[in-house]
Coordinates of N, CA and C in Angstrom, one line a residue:
M275 N 69.0 18.6 -66.6 CA 68.8 17.3 -65.9 C 68.5 17.7 -64.5
I276 N 67.7 16.9 -63.8 CA 67.3 17.1 -62.4 C 68.5 16.5 -61.5
T277 N 68.9 17.4 -60.5 CA 69.9 16.9 -59.6 C 69.2 16.7 -58.2
A278 N 70.0 16.1 -57.3 CA 69.4 15.8 -56.0 C 69.1 17.1 -55.2
A279 N 69.8 18.2 -55.5 CA 69.5 19.4 -54.8 C 68.1 19.9 -55.2
E280 N 67.7 19.6 -56.4 CA 66.4 20.1 -57.0 C 65.2 19.3 -56.6
S281 N 65.3 18.1 -56.0 CA 64.2 17.3 -55.7 C 64.4 16.7 -54.3
L282 N 63.3 16.3 -53.7 CA 63.3 15.7 -52.4 C 62.7 14.3 -52.6
E283 N 63.3 13.3 -52.1 CA 62.8 11.9 -52.2 C 62.7 11.3 -50.8
Y284 N 61.5 10.7 -50.5 CA 61.3 10.1 -49.2 C 60.2 8.9 -49.4
Y285 N 60.1 8.2 -48.4 CA 59.1 7.1 -48.3 C 58.1 7.4 -47.3
T286 N 56.8 7.0 -47.6 CA 55.7 7.2 -46.6 C 55.0 5.9 -46.5
I287 N 54.2 5.7 -45.4 CA 53.5 4.5 -45.3 C 52.0 4.7 -45.7
K288 N 51.5 3.8 -46.5 CA 50.1 3.8 -47.0 C 49.2 3.5 -45.8
E289 N 47.9 3.8 -45.9 CA 47.0 3.5 -44.9 C 46.8 2.0 -44.8
T290 N 47.1 1.3 -46.0 CA 46.9 -0.2 -46.0 C 48.2 -0.9 -45.5
G291 N 49.2 -0.2 -45.2 CA 50.3 -0.8 -44.6 C 51.5 -0.9 -45.5
G292 N 51.4 -0.5 -46.8 CA 52.5 -0.6 -47.7 C 53.4 0.7 -47.6
I293 N 54.5 0.6 -48.3 CA 55.4 1.8 -48.3 C 55.3 2.4 -49.7
V294 N 55.2 3.7 -49.8 CA 55.1 4.5 -51.0 C 56.4 5.3 -51.2
F295 N 57.0 5.3 -52.4 CA 58.1 6.2 -52.7 C 57.5 7.5 -53.2
V296 N 58.0 8.6 -52.7 CA 57.5 9.9 -53.0 C 58.6 10.8 -53.5
K297 N 58.5 11.5 -54.6 CA 59.5 12.5 -55.1 C 58.8 13.8 -55.1
Q298 N 59.5 14.9 -54.6 CA 58.9 16.2 -54.6 C 59.8 17.1 -55.4
V299 N 59.2 18.0 -56.2 CA 59.9 18.9 -57.0 C 59.1 20.2 -57.0
K300 N 59.8 21.3 -57.2 CA 59.2 22.6 -57.2 C 58.8 23.0 -58.7
V301 N 57.6 23.5 -58.9 CA 57.2 23.8 -60.3 C 56.6 25.3 -60.2
L302 N 56.7 25.9 -61.4 CA 56.1 27.3 -61.5 C 55.1 27.3 -62.6
L303 N 53.8 27.6 -62.3 CA 52.8 27.6 -63.4 C 52.3 29.0 -63.6
N304 N 53.1 30.0 -63.6 CA 52.7 31.4 -63.6 C 51.7 32.0 -64.6
A305 N 50.9 31.1 -65.2 CA 49.8 31.6 -66.1 C 48.8 30.5 -66.2
P306 N 47.5 30.9 -66.4 CA 46.5 29.9 -66.6 C 46.7 28.9 -67.7
E307 N 47.3 29.4 -68.8 CA 47.6 28.5 -69.9 C 48.6 27.5 -69.6
R308 N 49.6 27.9 -68.8 CA 50.7 27.0 -68.4 C 50.0 25.9 -67.4
A309 N 49.2 26.4 -66.5 CA 48.5 25.5 -65.6 C 47.7 24.5 -66.3
Q310 N 47.0 24.8 -67.4 CA 46.2 23.9 -68.2 C 47.1 22.9 -68.9
K311 N 48.2 23.3 -69.5 CA 49.2 22.4 -70.1 C 49.7 21.5 -69.1
F312 N 50.2 21.9 -67.9 CA 50.7 21.1 -66.8 C 49.6 20.0 -66.4
C313 N 48.4 20.5 -66.3 CA 47.3 19.6 -65.9 C 47.1 18.5 -66.9
N314 N 47.2 18.9 -68.2 CA 46.9 17.9 -69.3 C 48.1 16.9 -69.3
I315 N 49.3 17.3 -69.0 CA 50.4 16.3 -69.0 C 50.2 15.3 -67.8
L316 N 49.9 15.8 -66.6 CA 49.8 14.9 -65.5 C 48.6 14.0 -65.7
S317 N 47.5 14.5 -66.3 CA 46.3 13.7 -66.5 C 46.5 12.5 -67.4
A318 N 47.5 12.6 -68.3 CA 47.9 11.6 -69.1 C 48.9 10.5 -68.5
C319 N 49.3 10.8 -67.3 CA 50.2 9.9 -66.6 C 49.4 9.1 -65.5
E320 N 49.9 7.9 -65.2 CA 49.3 7.1 -64.2 C 49.8 7.6 -62.8
G321 N 49.0 7.2 -61.8 CA 49.3 7.5 -60.4 C 48.8 8.9 -60.0
P322 N 48.8 9.0 -58.7 CA 48.4 10.3 -58.1 C 49.5 11.4 -58.0
F323 N 49.1 12.6 -58.1 CA 50.0 13.7 -58.0 C 49.4 14.8 -57.1
D324 N 50.1 15.3 -56.1 CA 49.6 16.3 -55.3 C 50.4 17.6 -55.5
L325 N 49.7 18.8 -55.6 CA 50.3 20.0 -55.8 C 50.0 20.9 -54.6
G326 N 51.0 21.5 -54.0 CA 50.7 22.2 -52.8 C 51.7 23.3 -52.5
R327 N 51.2 24.1 -51.4 CA 52.1 25.1 -50.9 C 51.7 25.2 -49.4
G328 N 52.6 25.1 -48.5 CA 52.3 25.1 -47.1 C 51.4 23.9 -46.8
S329 N 50.3 24.2 -46.0 CA 49.4 23.1 -45.7 C 48.2 23.0 -46.7
Y330 N 48.2 23.7 -47.7 CA 47.2 23.6 -48.8 C 47.6 22.7 -49.9
T331 N 46.9 21.7 -50.2 CA 47.3 20.7 -51.2 C 46.0 20.4 -52.1
V332 N 46.3 20.3 -53.4 CA 45.2 19.9 -54.3 C 45.7 18.7 -55.2
D333 N 44.7 18.2 -55.9 CA 45.0 17.1 -56.9 C 45.7 17.7 -58.1
G334 N 46.9 17.2 -58.4 CA 47.7 17.8 -59.5 C 47.1 17.5 -60.9
K335 N 46.1 16.7 -61.0 CA 45.3 16.4 -62.2 C 44.0 17.2 -62.3
S336 N 43.8 18.1 -61.4 CA 42.5 18.8 -61.3 C 42.8 20.3 -61.7
I337 N 42.3 20.7 -62.9 CA 42.5 22.1 -63.3 C 41.8 23.1 -62.3
L338 N 40.6 22.6 -61.8 CA 39.9 23.5 -60.9 C 40.7 23.7 -59.6
G339 N 41.3 22.6 -59.1 CA 42.1 22.6 -57.9 C 43.4 23.5 -58.1
I340 N 44.0 23.3 -59.3 CA 45.3 24.1 -59.6 C 45.0 25.5 -59.7
C341 N 43.8 25.9 -60.3 CA 43.4 27.3 -60.4 C 43.1 28.0 -59.1
T342 N 42.9 27.2 -58.0 CA 42.7 27.8 -56.7 C 44.0 28.2 -56.0
M343 N 45.1 27.8 -56.6 CA 46.4 28.1 -56.0 C 47.0 29.4 -56.5
D344 N 47.9 30.0 -55.8 CA 48.6 31.2 -56.2 C 49.6 30.7 -57.3
L345 N 49.4 31.0 -58.5 CA 50.2 30.5 -59.6 C 51.5 31.3 -59.8
T346 N 51.6 32.5 -59.1 CA 52.8 33.4 -59.2 C 54.0 32.9 -58.4
V347 N 53.8 31.9 -57.5 CA 54.9 31.4 -56.6 C 55.1 29.9 -56.9
P348 N 56.4 29.5 -56.7 CA 56.6 28.0 -56.9 C 55.8 27.1 -56.0
L349 N 55.3 26.0 -56.6 CA 54.5 25.1 -55.8 C 55.2 23.7 -55.7
T350 N 54.9 22.9 -54.8 CA 55.5 21.6 -54.6 C 54.7 20.6 -55.2
L351 N 55.2 19.8 -56.2 CA 54.6 18.7 -56.8 C 55.1 17.4 -56.1
S352 N 54.2 16.6 -55.6 CA 54.5 15.3 -55.0 C 54.1 14.3 -56.0
I353 N 55.1 13.5 -56.4 CA 54.9 12.4 -57.3 C 55.0 11.0 -56.6
Y354 N 53.9 10.2 -56.7 CA 53.8 8.9 -55.9 C 54.0 7.9 -56.9
D355 N 54.8 6.9 -56.5 CA 55.0 5.7 -57.3 C 55.2 6.0 -58.8
E356 N 56.2 6.7 -59.1 CA 56.4 7.1 -60.5 C 56.8 5.9 -61.4
T357 N 55.9 5.6 -62.3 CA 56.1 4.5 -63.2 C 56.6 5.0 -64.6
E358 N 56.3 6.2 -64.9 CA 56.7 6.9 -66.1 C 57.7 8.0 -65.7
N359 N 58.5 8.5 -66.7 CA 59.4 9.5 -66.4 C 58.7 10.9 -66.5
V360 N 58.0 11.1 -65.4 CA 57.2 12.4 -65.4 C 58.0 13.6 -65.5
L361 N 59.1 13.6 -64.8 CA 60.0 14.7 -64.8 C 60.5 15.2 -66.1
E362 N 60.7 14.3 -67.1 CA 61.1 14.7 -68.4 C 59.9 15.4 -69.1
K363 N 58.7 15.0 -68.8 CA 57.5 15.6 -69.4 C 57.2 16.9 -68.9
I364 N 57.6 17.2 -67.6 CA 57.2 18.6 -67.1 C 58.5 19.4 -66.9
T365 N 59.5 19.2 -67.6 CA 60.8 19.9 -67.5 C 60.6 21.4 -67.6
E366 N 59.8 21.9 -68.5 CA 59.6 23.3 -68.7 C 59.0 24.0 -67.5
F367 N 58.4 23.3 -66.5 CA 57.7 23.9 -65.3 C 58.6 23.8 -64.1
L368 N 59.7 23.0 -64.1 CA 60.5 22.9 -62.9 C 61.3 24.1 -62.7
V369 N 61.4 24.4 -61.3 CA 62.1 25.6 -60.9 C 63.5 25.1 -60.4

């Protein structure tokens, strides 16, 4: 189960003026096959997902974007407006 220590939750303001709930978790995709599986899971979910490390961020639903990342280190997944229980679907990738 995910605990508060394993995730970061915050609010951000949309360009249109609304407020968005964002949850961040660390994931490890240490092989291209795992990256493909991770991408397939997120692609089946609604809403945007960002995957990043430092100032470099890519679309979490883009396999090309994900493959440009260093997969040997944990990455930060930002989940916006979670309507489905995405964390249960990606449990095997959580650090």
